[in-house]
Amino acid sequence: MNTYPRLFEIKESAILMPNILFRFDVPRENDKCVFIGEDCIINCQFIFESRDGCIKIGNRSFINGGTRLISRTQITIGNDVTIAWGCTIYDHDSHSLNWEARVEDMKQQLADYRSGNNMVLNKNWDTVNSKPITIEDKVWIGFDSVILKGVTIGEGAVVGAKSVVTKDVEPWTVVAGNPARVIKRIDQERK
């Protein structure tokens, strides 16, 4: 982090665990792209595969080890959020749905690698679907879950372990499965 202080805004009371990783696959401009709020405990990987992407984490949130936040657009995580270990939160498809575009992508990756560059340095991101992810306040995401592009997880929702979330999750619901479906609603009196 000391190498790229211009990219980070991290509150002093946030705890960054020893296994945290910030990975920038391509050079970034001077814009801030990582925001971490007060009293957080963060032990995950922040992965930026393009020159774009932003990850914002609110206050008092806990993100456990083995979790990967992979951003090309934006991932926003609210206050008082708990994310268990081994989750993947991915705001893009990584590759085009068009097979011809994937072939061209592979050719470019090979050329970049063979010339000593990072494999995604010259990737054509115009062919890749990307949409921001929003995880609202008081959410709990169980271990090994996957949150895909464009999803909003509503306030107080719980995502069961090993779930794949492909669509928005209503506030104060429990979802689980692949794809994740509503299992029950959380009693507003007991929240």
PDB file of C-alpha atoms in Angstrom:
ATOM      1  CA  MET A   1       0.000   0.000   0.000  1.00  0.00           C
ATOM      2  CA  ASN A   2       2.836   2.401   0.662  1.00  0.00           C
ATOM      3  CA  THR A   3       3.800   2.094  -3.008  1.00  0.00           C
ATOM      4  CA  TYR A   4       0.396   3.314  -4.218  1.00  0.00           C
ATOM      5  CA  PRO A   5      -1.042   5.554  -1.454  1.00  0.00           C
ATOM      6  CA  ARG A   6      -2.901   7.610  -4.045  1.00  0.00           C
ATOM      7  CA  LEU A   7      -5.160   4.609  -4.758  1.00  0.00           C
ATOM      8  CA  PHE A   8      -6.351   4.035  -1.184  1.00  0.00           C
ATOM      9  CA  GLU A   9      -8.558   5.741   1.369  1.00  0.00           C
ATOM     10  CA  ILE A  10      -8.498   3.590   4.486  1.00  0.00           C
ATOM     11  CA  LYS A  11      -9.693   4.816   7.879  1.00  0.00           C
ATOM     12  CA  GLU A  12      -7.144   4.533  10.699  1.00  0.00           C
ATOM     13  CA  SER A  13      -9.366   2.305  12.833  1.00  0.00           C
ATOM     14  CA  ALA A  14      -9.670  -0.318  10.066  1.00  0.00           C
ATOM     15  CA  ILE A  15      -7.707  -3.513  10.665  1.00  0.00           C
ATOM     16  CA  LEU A  16      -5.979  -4.977   7.609  1.00  0.00           C
ATOM     17  CA  MET A  17      -5.005  -8.567   8.357  1.00  0.00           C
ATOM     18  CA  PRO A  18      -1.614  -9.965   7.247  1.00  0.00           C
ATOM     19  CA  ASN A  19      -3.047 -12.020   4.362  1.00  0.00           C
ATOM     20  CA  ILE A  20      -4.782  -9.099   2.647  1.00  0.00           C
ATOM     21  CA  LEU A  21      -3.837  -8.695  -1.019  1.00  0.00           C
ATOM     22  CA  PHE A  22      -4.241  -5.775  -3.404  1.00  0.00           C
ATOM     23  CA  ARG A  23      -3.659  -6.925  -6.993  1.00  0.00           C
ATOM     24  CA  PHE A  24      -3.490  -4.492  -9.892  1.00  0.00           C
ATOM     25  CA  ASP A  25      -3.057  -6.398 -13.159  1.00  0.00           C
ATOM     26  CA  VAL A  26      -2.600  -3.217 -15.201  1.00  0.00           C
ATOM     27  CA  PRO A  27      -1.242   0.223 -14.271  1.00  0.00           C
ATOM     28  CA  ARG A  28      -3.736   2.560 -12.586  1.00  0.00           C
ATOM     29  CA  GLU A  29      -4.063   6.305 -12.890  1.00  0.00           C
ATOM     30  CA  ASN A  30      -3.998   8.446  -9.760  1.00  0.00           C
ATOM     31  CA  ASP A  31      -7.668   7.856  -8.908  1.00  0.00           C
ATOM     32  CA  LYS A  32      -8.613   6.289  -5.592  1.00  0.00           C
ATOM     33  CA  CYS A  33     -10.130   2.850  -6.091  1.00  0.00           C
ATOM     34  CA  VAL A  34     -10.172   1.305  -2.596  1.00  0.00           C
ATOM     35  CA  PHE A  35     -12.214   2.823   0.241  1.00  0.00           C
ATOM     36  CA  ILE A  36     -12.389   1.105   3.641  1.00  0.00           C
ATOM     37  CA  GLY A  37     -14.451   2.575   6.488  1.00  0.00           C
ATOM     38  CA  GLU A  38     -14.079   2.779  10.270  1.00  0.00           C
ATOM     39  CA  ASP A  39     -13.589  -0.285  12.488  1.00  0.00           C
ATOM     40  CA  CYS A  40     -13.491  -2.845   9.662  1.00  0.00           C
ATOM     41  CA  ILE A  41     -11.586  -6.135   9.759  1.00  0.00           C
ATOM     42  CA  ILE A  42     -10.408  -6.982   6.251  1.00  0.00           C
ATOM     43  CA  ASN A  43      -8.602 -10.194   5.260  1.00  0.00           C
ATOM     44  CA  CYS A  44      -9.511 -10.621   1.587  1.00  0.00           C
ATOM     45  CA  GLN A  45      -8.106 -10.091  -1.906  1.00  0.00           C
ATOM     46  CA  PHE A  46      -8.852  -6.949  -3.914  1.00  0.00           C
ATOM     47  CA  ILE A  47      -8.342  -7.720  -7.614  1.00  0.00           C
ATOM     48  CA  PHE A  48      -8.398  -5.136 -10.395  1.00  0.00           C
ATOM     49  CA  GLU A  49      -8.000  -6.668 -13.867  1.00  0.00           C
ATOM     50  CA  SER A  50      -8.476  -3.413 -15.792  1.00  0.00           C
ATOM     51  CA  ARG A  51      -7.729   0.280 -15.400  1.00  0.00           C
ATOM     52  CA  ASP A  52     -11.250   0.750 -14.079  1.00  0.00           C
ATOM     53  CA  GLY A  53     -12.943  -0.619 -11.002  1.00  0.00           C
ATOM     54  CA  CYS A  54     -13.634   0.602  -7.506  1.00  0.00           C
ATOM     55  CA  ILE A  55     -14.288  -1.180  -4.215  1.00  0.00           C
ATOM     56  CA  LYS A  56     -15.984   0.664  -1.342  1.00  0.00           C
ATOM     57  CA  ILE A  57     -16.498  -0.867   2.093  1.00  0.00           C
ATOM     58  CA  GLY A  58     -18.541   0.892   4.779  1.00  0.00           C
ATOM     59  CA  ASN A  59     -18.000   0.942   8.540  1.00  0.00           C
ATOM     60  CA  ARG A  60     -17.747  -2.043  10.911  1.00  0.00           C
ATOM     61  CA  SER A  61     -17.685  -4.628   8.133  1.00  0.00           C
ATOM     62  CA  PHE A  62     -15.786  -7.920   8.318  1.00  0.00           C
ATOM     63  CA  ILE A  63     -14.479  -9.737   5.254  1.00  0.00           C
ATOM     64  CA  ASN A  64     -12.775 -13.037   5.959  1.00  0.00           C
ATOM     65  CA  GLY A  65      -9.766 -14.734   4.338  1.00  0.00           C
ATOM     66  CA  GLY A  66      -9.953 -16.443   0.973  1.00  0.00           C
ATOM     67  CA  THR A  67     -12.636 -14.041  -0.235  1.00  0.00           C
ATOM     68  CA  ARG A  68     -11.958 -12.314  -3.561  1.00  0.00           C
ATOM     69  CA  LEU A  69     -13.430  -8.958  -4.588  1.00  0.00           C
ATOM     70  CA  ILE A  70     -12.885  -8.695  -8.349  1.00  0.00           C
ATOM     71  CA  SER A  71     -13.857  -5.325  -9.807  1.00  0.00           C
ATOM     72  CA  ARG A  72     -14.011  -3.767 -13.229  1.00  0.00           C
ATOM     73  CA  THR A  73     -16.882  -1.365 -12.476  1.00  0.00           C
ATOM     74  CA  GLN A  74     -17.801  -1.042  -8.793  1.00  0.00           C
ATOM     75  CA  ILE A  75     -18.411  -3.186  -5.733  1.00  0.00           C
ATOM     76  CA  THR A  76     -20.075  -1.359  -2.834  1.00  0.00           C
ATOM     77  CA  ILE A  77     -20.311  -3.056   0.559  1.00  0.00           C
ATOM     78  CA  GLY A  78     -22.333  -1.280   3.240  1.00  0.00           C
ATOM     79  CA  ASN A  79     -22.005  -0.926   7.003  1.00  0.00           C
ATOM     80  CA  ASP A  80     -22.090  -3.860   9.444  1.00  0.00           C
ATOM     81  CA  VAL A  81     -21.652  -6.478   6.707  1.00  0.00           C
ATOM     82  CA  THR A  82     -20.167  -9.917   7.422  1.00  0.00           C
ATOM     83  CA  ILE A  83     -18.661 -11.903   4.556  1.00  0.00           C
ATOM     84  CA  ALA A  84     -17.367 -15.375   5.436  1.00  0.00           C
ATOM     85  CA  TRP A  85     -14.275 -17.029   3.996  1.00  0.00           C
ATOM     86  CA  GLY A  86     -13.904 -18.235   0.423  1.00  0.00           C
ATOM     87  CA  CYS A  87     -16.504 -15.996  -1.249  1.00  0.00           C
ATOM     88  CA  THR A  88     -16.144 -14.547  -4.743  1.00  0.00           C
ATOM     89  CA  ILE A  89     -17.746 -11.209  -5.582  1.00  0.00           C
ATOM     90  CA  TYR A  90     -17.300 -10.546  -9.292  1.00  0.00           C
ATOM     91  CA  ASP A  91     -18.745  -7.495 -11.100  1.00  0.00           C
ATOM     92  CA  HIS A  92     -18.073  -8.716 -14.649  1.00  0.00           C
ATOM     93  CA  ASP A  93     -18.201 -11.832 -16.834  1.00  0.00           C
ATOM     94  CA  SER A  94     -14.416 -11.944 -17.402  1.00  0.00           C
ATOM     95  CA  HIS A  95     -14.954 -13.009 -21.031  1.00  0.00           C
ATOM     96  CA  SER A  96     -17.388 -12.257 -23.842  1.00  0.00           C
ATOM     97  CA  LEU A  97     -20.385 -14.480 -24.479  1.00  0.00           C
ATOM     98  CA  ASN A  98     -19.381 -14.389 -28.156  1.00  0.00           C
ATOM     99  CA  TRP A  99     -16.986 -17.236 -28.922  1.00  0.00           C
ATOM    100  CA  GLU A 100     -15.192 -15.294 -31.662  1.00  0.00           C
ATOM    101  CA  ALA A 101     -14.462 -12.474 -29.212  1.00  0.00           C
ATOM    102  CA  ARG A 102     -13.136 -15.067 -26.743  1.00  0.00           C
ATOM    103  CA  VAL A 103     -10.766 -16.414 -29.423  1.00  0.00           C
ATOM    104  CA  GLU A 104      -9.461 -12.893 -30.096  1.00  0.00           C
ATOM    105  CA  ASP A 105      -9.159 -12.369 -26.352  1.00  0.00           C
ATOM    106  CA  MET A 106      -7.041 -15.510 -26.023  1.00  0.00           C
ATOM    107  CA  LYS A 107      -4.799 -14.447 -28.915  1.00  0.00           C
ATOM    108  CA  GLN A 108      -4.230 -11.084 -27.234  1.00  0.00           C
ATOM    109  CA  GLN A 109      -3.509 -12.724 -23.877  1.00  0.00           C
ATOM    110  CA  LEU A 110      -0.915 -14.996 -25.495  1.00  0.00           C
ATOM    111  CA  ALA A 111       0.714 -12.056 -27.285  1.00  0.00           C
ATOM    112  CA  ASP A 112       0.841 -10.013 -24.073  1.00  0.00           C
ATOM    113  CA  TYR A 113       2.275 -12.906 -22.079  1.00  0.00           C
ATOM    114  CA  ARG A 114       4.885 -13.751 -24.707  1.00  0.00           C
ATOM    115  CA  SER A 115       6.031 -10.132 -24.801  1.00  0.00           C
ATOM    116  CA  GLY A 116       6.534 -10.130 -21.026  1.00  0.00           C
ATOM    117  CA  ASN A 117       3.371  -8.214 -20.125  1.00  0.00           C
ATOM    118  CA  ASN A 118       0.444  -9.093 -17.907  1.00  0.00           C
ATOM    119  CA  MET A 119      -2.050 -11.238 -19.833  1.00  0.00           C
ATOM    120  CA  VAL A 120      -4.889  -8.722 -19.444  1.00  0.00           C
ATOM    121  CA  LEU A 121      -2.883  -5.589 -20.264  1.00  0.00           C
ATOM    122  CA  ASN A 122      -4.518  -5.134 -23.692  1.00  0.00           C
ATOM    123  CA  LYS A 123      -7.754  -7.052 -23.108  1.00  0.00           C
ATOM    124  CA  ASN A 124     -10.756  -5.731 -25.052  1.00  0.00           C
ATOM    125  CA  TRP A 125     -13.136  -5.033 -22.174  1.00  0.00           C
ATOM    126  CA  ASP A 126     -15.768  -3.621 -24.565  1.00  0.00           C
ATOM    127  CA  THR A 127     -16.954  -7.183 -25.287  1.00  0.00           C
ATOM    128  CA  VAL A 128     -17.322  -8.133 -21.600  1.00  0.00           C
ATOM    129  CA  ASN A 129     -20.543  -7.554 -19.651  1.00  0.00           C
ATOM    130  CA  SER A 130     -19.953  -5.598 -16.436  1.00  0.00           C
ATOM    131  CA  LYS A 131     -22.426  -4.241 -13.873  1.00  0.00           C
ATOM    132  CA  PRO A 132     -21.914  -2.846 -10.356  1.00  0.00           C
ATOM    133  CA  ILE A 133     -22.651  -4.920  -7.258  1.00  0.00           C
ATOM    134  CA  THR A 134     -24.232  -3.416  -4.133  1.00  0.00           C
ATOM    135  CA  ILE A 135     -24.312  -5.180  -0.781  1.00  0.00           C
ATOM    136  CA  GLU A 136     -26.431  -3.087   1.559  1.00  0.00           C
ATOM    137  CA  ASP A 137     -26.048  -2.657   5.336  1.00  0.00           C
ATOM    138  CA  LYS A 138     -26.329  -5.545   7.833  1.00  0.00           C
ATOM    139  CA  VAL A 139     -25.919  -8.330   5.245  1.00  0.00           C
ATOM    140  CA  TRP A 140     -24.331 -11.692   6.106  1.00  0.00           C
ATOM    141  CA  ILE A 141     -22.855 -13.776   3.274  1.00  0.00           C
ATOM    142  CA  GLY A 142     -22.034 -17.414   4.093  1.00  0.00           C
ATOM    143  CA  PHE A 143     -18.785 -19.142   3.153  1.00  0.00           C
ATOM    144  CA  ASP A 144     -17.906 -20.079  -0.448  1.00  0.00           C
ATOM    145  CA  SER A 145     -20.784 -18.035  -1.882  1.00  0.00           C
ATOM    146  CA  VAL A 146     -20.547 -16.355  -5.282  1.00  0.00           C
ATOM    147  CA  ILE A 147     -22.113 -12.950  -5.980  1.00  0.00           C
ATOM    148  CA  LEU A 148     -22.305 -12.124  -9.695  1.00  0.00           C
ATOM    149  CA  LYS A 149     -22.440  -8.868 -11.648  1.00  0.00           C
ATOM    150  CA  GLY A 150     -25.371  -6.490 -11.323  1.00  0.00           C
ATOM    151  CA  VAL A 151     -26.686  -7.925  -8.057  1.00  0.00           C
ATOM    152  CA  THR A 152     -28.013  -5.851  -5.162  1.00  0.00           C
ATOM    153  CA  ILE A 153     -28.322  -7.655  -1.837  1.00  0.00           C
ATOM    154  CA  GLY A 154     -30.870  -5.818   0.284  1.00  0.00           C
ATOM    155  CA  GLU A 155     -30.451  -4.630   3.865  1.00  0.00           C
ATOM    156  CA  GLY A 156     -30.291  -7.355   6.495  1.00  0.00           C
ATOM    157  CA  ALA A 157     -30.365 -10.227   4.004  1.00  0.00           C
ATOM    158  CA  VAL A 158     -28.552 -13.503   4.686  1.00  0.00           C
ATOM    159  CA  VAL A 159     -26.944 -15.568   1.913  1.00  0.00           C
ATOM    160  CA  GLY A 160     -26.526 -19.242   2.822  1.00  0.00           C
ATOM    161  CA  ALA A 161     -23.166 -20.977   2.452  1.00  0.00           C
ATOM    162  CA  LYS A 162     -22.109 -22.045  -1.062  1.00  0.00           C
ATOM    163  CA  SER A 163     -24.896 -20.070  -2.738  1.00  0.00           C
ATOM    164  CA  VAL A 164     -24.649 -18.521  -6.202  1.00  0.00           C
ATOM    165  CA  VAL A 165     -26.444 -15.165  -6.284  1.00  0.00           C
ATOM    166  CA  THR A 166     -27.402 -14.171  -9.832  1.00  0.00           C
ATOM    167  CA  LYS A 167     -30.341 -11.840  -9.087  1.00  0.00           C
ATOM    168  CA  ASP A 168     -31.208  -9.152  -6.561  1.00  0.00           C
ATOM    169  CA  VAL A 169     -31.965 -10.286  -3.007  1.00  0.00           C
ATOM    170  CA  GLU A 170     -34.812  -8.597  -1.142  1.00  0.00           C
ATOM    171  CA  PRO A 171     -34.090  -6.955   2.223  1.00  0.00           C
ATOM    172  CA  TRP A 172     -34.521  -9.106   5.324  1.00  0.00           C
ATOM    173  CA  THR A 173     -34.673 -12.434   3.510  1.00  0.00           C
ATOM    174  CA  VAL A 174     -32.594 -15.613   3.686  1.00  0.00           C
ATOM    175  CA  VAL A 175     -31.515 -17.016   0.317  1.00  0.00           C
ATOM    176  CA  ALA A 176     -29.589 -20.183  -0.505  1.00  0.00           C
ATOM    177  CA  GLY A 177     -28.799 -22.523  -3.374  1.00  0.00           C
ATOM    178  CA  ASN A 178     -27.614 -22.406  -6.966  1.00  0.00           C
ATOM    179  CA  PRO A 179     -29.144 -20.199  -8.120  1.00  0.00           C
ATOM    180  CA  ALA A 180     -29.984 -18.607  -4.769  1.00  0.00           C
ATOM    181  CA  ARG A 181     -33.693 -18.554  -3.926  1.00  0.00           C
ATOM    182  CA  VAL A 182     -35.636 -17.146  -0.990  1.00  0.00           C
ATOM    183  CA  ILE A 183     -35.798 -19.668   1.846  1.00  0.00           C
ATOM    184  CA  LYS A 184     -37.560 -17.459   4.364  1.00  0.00           C
ATOM    185  CA  ARG A 185     -38.157 -13.913   5.483  1.00  0.00           C
ATOM    186  CA  ILE A 186     -36.484 -12.532   8.584  1.00  0.00           C
ATOM    187  CA  ASP A 187     -38.946 -11.413  11.252  1.00  0.00           C
ATOM    188  CA  GLN A 188     -38.748  -7.623  11.437  1.00  0.00           C
ATOM    189  CA  GLU A 189     -39.336  -7.776  15.203  1.00  0.00           C
ATOM    190  CA  ARG A 190     -36.248  -9.946  15.748  1.00  0.00           C
ATOM    191  CA  LYS A 191     -33.851  -8.202  13.398  1.00  0.00           C
TER     192      LYS A 191
END
